[in-house]
mmCIF file of C-alpha atoms in Angstrom:
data_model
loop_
_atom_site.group_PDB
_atom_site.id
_atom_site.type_symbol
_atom_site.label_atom_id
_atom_site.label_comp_id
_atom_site.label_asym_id
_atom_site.label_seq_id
_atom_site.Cartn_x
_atom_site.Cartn_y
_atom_site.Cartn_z
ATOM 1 C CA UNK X 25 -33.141 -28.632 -28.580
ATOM 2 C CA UNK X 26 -34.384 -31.983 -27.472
ATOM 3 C CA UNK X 27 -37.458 -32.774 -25.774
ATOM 4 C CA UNK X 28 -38.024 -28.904 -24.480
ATOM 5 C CA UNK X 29 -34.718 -28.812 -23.201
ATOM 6 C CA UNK X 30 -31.190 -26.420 -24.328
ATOM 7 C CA UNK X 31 -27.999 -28.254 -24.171
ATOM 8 C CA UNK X 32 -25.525 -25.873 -21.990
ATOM 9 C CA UNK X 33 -22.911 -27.380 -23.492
ATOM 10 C CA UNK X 34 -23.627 -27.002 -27.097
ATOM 11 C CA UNK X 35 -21.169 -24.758 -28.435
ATOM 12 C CA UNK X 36 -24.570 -22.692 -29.886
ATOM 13 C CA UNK X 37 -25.358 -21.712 -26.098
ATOM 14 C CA UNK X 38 -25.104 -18.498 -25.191
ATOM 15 C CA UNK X 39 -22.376 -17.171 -22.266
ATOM 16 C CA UNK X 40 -22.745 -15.711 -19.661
ATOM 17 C CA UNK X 41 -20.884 -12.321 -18.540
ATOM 18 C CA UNK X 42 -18.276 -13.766 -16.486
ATOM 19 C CA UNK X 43 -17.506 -16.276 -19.493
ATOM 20 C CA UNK X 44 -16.897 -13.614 -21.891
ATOM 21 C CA UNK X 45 -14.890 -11.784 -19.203
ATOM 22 C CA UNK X 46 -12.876 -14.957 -18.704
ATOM 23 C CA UNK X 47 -13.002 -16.286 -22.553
ATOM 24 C CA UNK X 48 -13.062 -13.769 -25.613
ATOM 25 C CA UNK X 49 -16.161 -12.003 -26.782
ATOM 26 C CA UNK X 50 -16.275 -14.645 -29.158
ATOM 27 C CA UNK X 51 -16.054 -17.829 -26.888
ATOM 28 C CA UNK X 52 -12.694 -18.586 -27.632
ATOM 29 C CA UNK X 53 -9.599 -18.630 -24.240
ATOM 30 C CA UNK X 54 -7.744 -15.976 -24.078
ATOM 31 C CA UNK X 55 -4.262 -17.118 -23.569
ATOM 32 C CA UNK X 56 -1.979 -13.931 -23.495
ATOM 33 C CA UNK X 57 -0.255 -14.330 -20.099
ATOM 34 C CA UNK X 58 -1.011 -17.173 -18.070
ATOM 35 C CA UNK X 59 -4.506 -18.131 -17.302
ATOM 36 C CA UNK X 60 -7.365 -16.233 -17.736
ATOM 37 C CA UNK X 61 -8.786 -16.612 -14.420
ATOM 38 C CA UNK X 62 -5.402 -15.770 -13.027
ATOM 39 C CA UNK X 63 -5.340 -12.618 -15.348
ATOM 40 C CA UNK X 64 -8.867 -11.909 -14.322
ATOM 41 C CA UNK X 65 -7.743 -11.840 -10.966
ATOM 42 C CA UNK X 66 -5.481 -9.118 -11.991
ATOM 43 C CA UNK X 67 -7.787 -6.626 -13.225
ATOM 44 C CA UNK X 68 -9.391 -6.219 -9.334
ATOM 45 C CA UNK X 69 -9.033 -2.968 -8.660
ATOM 46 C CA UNK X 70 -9.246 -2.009 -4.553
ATOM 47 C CA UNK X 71 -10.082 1.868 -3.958
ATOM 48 C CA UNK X 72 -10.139 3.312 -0.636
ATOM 49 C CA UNK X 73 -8.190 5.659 1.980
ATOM 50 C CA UNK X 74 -5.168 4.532 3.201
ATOM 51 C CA UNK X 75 -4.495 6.235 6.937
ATOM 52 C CA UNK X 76 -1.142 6.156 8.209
ATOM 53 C CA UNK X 77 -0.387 7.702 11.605
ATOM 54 C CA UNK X 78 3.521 7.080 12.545
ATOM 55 C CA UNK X 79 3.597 6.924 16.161
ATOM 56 C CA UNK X 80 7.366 6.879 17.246
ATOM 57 C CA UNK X 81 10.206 5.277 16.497
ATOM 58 C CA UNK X 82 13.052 3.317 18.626
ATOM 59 C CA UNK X 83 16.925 3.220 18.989
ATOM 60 C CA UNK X 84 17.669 4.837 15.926
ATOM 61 C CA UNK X 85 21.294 4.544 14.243
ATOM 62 C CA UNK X 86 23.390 7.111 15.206
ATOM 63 C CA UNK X 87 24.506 8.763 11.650
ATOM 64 C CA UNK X 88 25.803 12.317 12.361
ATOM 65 C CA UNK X 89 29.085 13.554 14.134
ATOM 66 C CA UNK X 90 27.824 14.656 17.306
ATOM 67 C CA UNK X 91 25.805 11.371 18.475
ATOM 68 C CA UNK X 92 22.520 13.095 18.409
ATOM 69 C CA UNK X 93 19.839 13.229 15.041
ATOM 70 C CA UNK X 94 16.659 15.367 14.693
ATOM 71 C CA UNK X 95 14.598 12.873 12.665
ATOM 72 C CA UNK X 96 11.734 13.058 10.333
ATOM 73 C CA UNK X 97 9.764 10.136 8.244
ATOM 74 C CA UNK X 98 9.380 10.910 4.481
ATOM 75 C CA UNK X 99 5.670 8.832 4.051
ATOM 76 C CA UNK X 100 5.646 8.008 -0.336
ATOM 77 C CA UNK X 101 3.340 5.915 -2.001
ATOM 78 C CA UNK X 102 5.075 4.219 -5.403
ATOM 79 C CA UNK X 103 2.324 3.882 -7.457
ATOM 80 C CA UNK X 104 0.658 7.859 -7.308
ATOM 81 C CA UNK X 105 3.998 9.671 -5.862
ATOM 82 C CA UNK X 106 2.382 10.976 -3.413
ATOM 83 C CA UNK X 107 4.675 12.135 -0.597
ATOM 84 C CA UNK X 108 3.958 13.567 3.310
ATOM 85 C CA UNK X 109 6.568 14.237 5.968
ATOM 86 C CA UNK X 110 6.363 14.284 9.963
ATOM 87 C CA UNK X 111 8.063 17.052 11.378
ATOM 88 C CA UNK X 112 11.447 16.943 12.930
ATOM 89 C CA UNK X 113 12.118 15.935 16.492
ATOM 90 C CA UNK X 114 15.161 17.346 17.868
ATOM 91 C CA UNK X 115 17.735 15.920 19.534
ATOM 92 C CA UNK X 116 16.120 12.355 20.084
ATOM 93 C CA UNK X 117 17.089 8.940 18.821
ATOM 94 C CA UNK X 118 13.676 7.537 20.169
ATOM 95 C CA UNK X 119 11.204 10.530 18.612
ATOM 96 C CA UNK X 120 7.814 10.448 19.437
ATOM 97 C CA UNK X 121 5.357 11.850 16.380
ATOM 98 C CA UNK X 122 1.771 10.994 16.524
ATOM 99 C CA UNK X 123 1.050 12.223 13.263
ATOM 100 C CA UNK X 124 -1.708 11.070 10.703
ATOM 101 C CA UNK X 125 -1.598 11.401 7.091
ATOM 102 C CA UNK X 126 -4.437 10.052 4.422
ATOM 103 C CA UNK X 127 -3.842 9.088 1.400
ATOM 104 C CA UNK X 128 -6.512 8.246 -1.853
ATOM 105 C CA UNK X 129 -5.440 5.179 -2.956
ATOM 106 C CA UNK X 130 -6.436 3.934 -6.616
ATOM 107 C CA UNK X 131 -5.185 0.930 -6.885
ATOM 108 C CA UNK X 132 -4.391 -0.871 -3.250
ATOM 109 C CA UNK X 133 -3.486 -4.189 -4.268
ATOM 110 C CA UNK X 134 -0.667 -2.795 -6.500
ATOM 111 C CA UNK X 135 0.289 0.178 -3.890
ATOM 112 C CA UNK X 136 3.288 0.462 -1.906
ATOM 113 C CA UNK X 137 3.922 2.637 1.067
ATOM 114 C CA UNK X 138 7.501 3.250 1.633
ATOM 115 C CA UNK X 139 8.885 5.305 4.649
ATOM 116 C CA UNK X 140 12.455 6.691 4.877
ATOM 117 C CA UNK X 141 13.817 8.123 8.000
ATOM 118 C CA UNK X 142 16.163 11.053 7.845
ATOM 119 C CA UNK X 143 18.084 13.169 10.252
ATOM 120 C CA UNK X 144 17.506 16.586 9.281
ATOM 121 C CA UNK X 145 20.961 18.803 9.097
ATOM 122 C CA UNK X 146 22.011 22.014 9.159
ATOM 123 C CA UNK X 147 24.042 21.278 6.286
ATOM 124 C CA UNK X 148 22.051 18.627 4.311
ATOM 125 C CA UNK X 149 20.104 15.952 5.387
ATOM 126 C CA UNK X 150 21.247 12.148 6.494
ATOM 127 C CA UNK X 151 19.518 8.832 5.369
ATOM 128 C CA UNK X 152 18.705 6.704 8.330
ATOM 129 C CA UNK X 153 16.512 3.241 7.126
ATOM 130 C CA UNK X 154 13.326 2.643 5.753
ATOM 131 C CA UNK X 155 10.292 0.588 5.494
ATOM 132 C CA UNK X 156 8.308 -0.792 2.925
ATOM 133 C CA UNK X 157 4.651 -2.200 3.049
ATOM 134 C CA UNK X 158 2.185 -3.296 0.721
ATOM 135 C CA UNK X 159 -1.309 -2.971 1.684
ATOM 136 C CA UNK X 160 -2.575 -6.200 1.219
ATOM 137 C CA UNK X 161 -2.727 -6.680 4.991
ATOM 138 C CA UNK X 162 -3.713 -3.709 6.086
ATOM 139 C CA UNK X 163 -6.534 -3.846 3.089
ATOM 140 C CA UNK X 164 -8.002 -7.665 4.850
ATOM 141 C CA UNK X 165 -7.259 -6.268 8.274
ATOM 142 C CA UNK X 166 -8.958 -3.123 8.080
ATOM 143 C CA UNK X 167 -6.569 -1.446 10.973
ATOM 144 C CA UNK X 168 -3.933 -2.831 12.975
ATOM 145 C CA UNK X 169 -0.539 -1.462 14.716
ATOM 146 C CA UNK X 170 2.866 -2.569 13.888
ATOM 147 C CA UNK X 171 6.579 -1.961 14.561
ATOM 148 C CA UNK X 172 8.488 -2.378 11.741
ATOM 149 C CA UNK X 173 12.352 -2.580 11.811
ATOM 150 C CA UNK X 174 14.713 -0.054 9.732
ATOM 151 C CA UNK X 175 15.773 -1.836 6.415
ATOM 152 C CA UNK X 176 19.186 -0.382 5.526
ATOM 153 C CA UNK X 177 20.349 0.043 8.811
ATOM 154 C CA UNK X 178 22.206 -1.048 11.803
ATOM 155 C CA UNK X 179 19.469 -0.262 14.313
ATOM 156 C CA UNK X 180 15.889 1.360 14.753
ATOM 157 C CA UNK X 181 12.380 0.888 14.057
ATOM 158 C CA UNK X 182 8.898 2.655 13.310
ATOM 159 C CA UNK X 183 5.863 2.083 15.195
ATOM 160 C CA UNK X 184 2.693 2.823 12.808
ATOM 161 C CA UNK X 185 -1.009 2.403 13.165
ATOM 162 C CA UNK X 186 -2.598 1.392 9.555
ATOM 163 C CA UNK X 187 -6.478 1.910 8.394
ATOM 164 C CA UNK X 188 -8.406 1.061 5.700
ATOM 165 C CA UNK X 189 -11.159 2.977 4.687
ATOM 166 C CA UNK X 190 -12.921 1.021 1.682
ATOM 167 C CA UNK X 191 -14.624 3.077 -1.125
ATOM 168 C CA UNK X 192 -17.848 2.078 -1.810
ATOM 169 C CA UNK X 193 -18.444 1.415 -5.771
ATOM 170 C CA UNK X 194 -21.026 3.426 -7.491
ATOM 171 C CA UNK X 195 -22.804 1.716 -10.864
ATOM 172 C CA UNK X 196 -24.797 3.566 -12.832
ATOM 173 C CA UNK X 197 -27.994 1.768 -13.577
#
């Protein structure tokens, strides 16, 4: 200490909690995998409700004998497994759902929603296409609609309306 004043920088100085979340407990970097303010960065956890309502979809691929399909979406989020389904629409290549399904998402910045289209058989079931979002836009966005085409397929695509519903953070005092 010189003339009523603490040096910052001396290496005596005590850090503040975002330094020792950024540099060890004991001052020193932590240099496991890249930098740590890039692995900080990686810790951010994003919790909310993710609210998918598929709306229709459009010139789907034919994929069954007869020319016709009777299709349903299979809604799955990768990280949790959590699955929905629409119901089936017979007899239509352009189906029109309007179905909503919520989801409790964890962990939205690592999330994936992935929706397969399928033509529901007598005798089985055929794969049409699919989709895959993350939620990073829909997370900055809050809600917005898009039409997405089939991956995986010739033809078709979805039409979905997305919403984020942030959870708030409780800390206990």
């Amino acid at each position: 200490m010189e003339n009523g004043f603490v040096n910052p920088f001396a290496s005596t100085y005590s850090m503040t909690s975002l330094e020792k979340a950024l540099k060890g407990g004991d001052g020193t970097e932590v240099a496991d995998s890249g930098t740590a303010a890039t692995r900080k960065k990686r810790d951010v956890i994003v919790r909310g409700v993710f609210s998918v309502t598929v709306i229709s979809a459009e010139d789907l691929p034919i994929v069954d004998l007869m020319g016709k399909a009777d299709p349903y979406v299979v809604l799955y989020m990768k990280k949790t497994g959590n699955k929905n389904k629409t119901r089936v629409v017979n007899d239509s290549l352009n189906p029109v759902w309007n179905q909503t399904f919520d989801f409790v998402v964890e962990d939205g910045l690592h999330d994936m929603l992935i929706l397969e289209v399928w033509d529901h058989d007598t005798f089985g079931k055929d794969y049409m296409g699919r989709c895959i979002l993350t939620l990073t836009k829909v997370i900055l966005e809050g809600e917005y609609n898009d039409t997405i085409p089939l991956d995986g397929s010739k033809s078709g695509k979805l039409s979905l309306h997305l919403k984020w519903m942030p959870q708030p953070i409780y800390r206990d005092a």
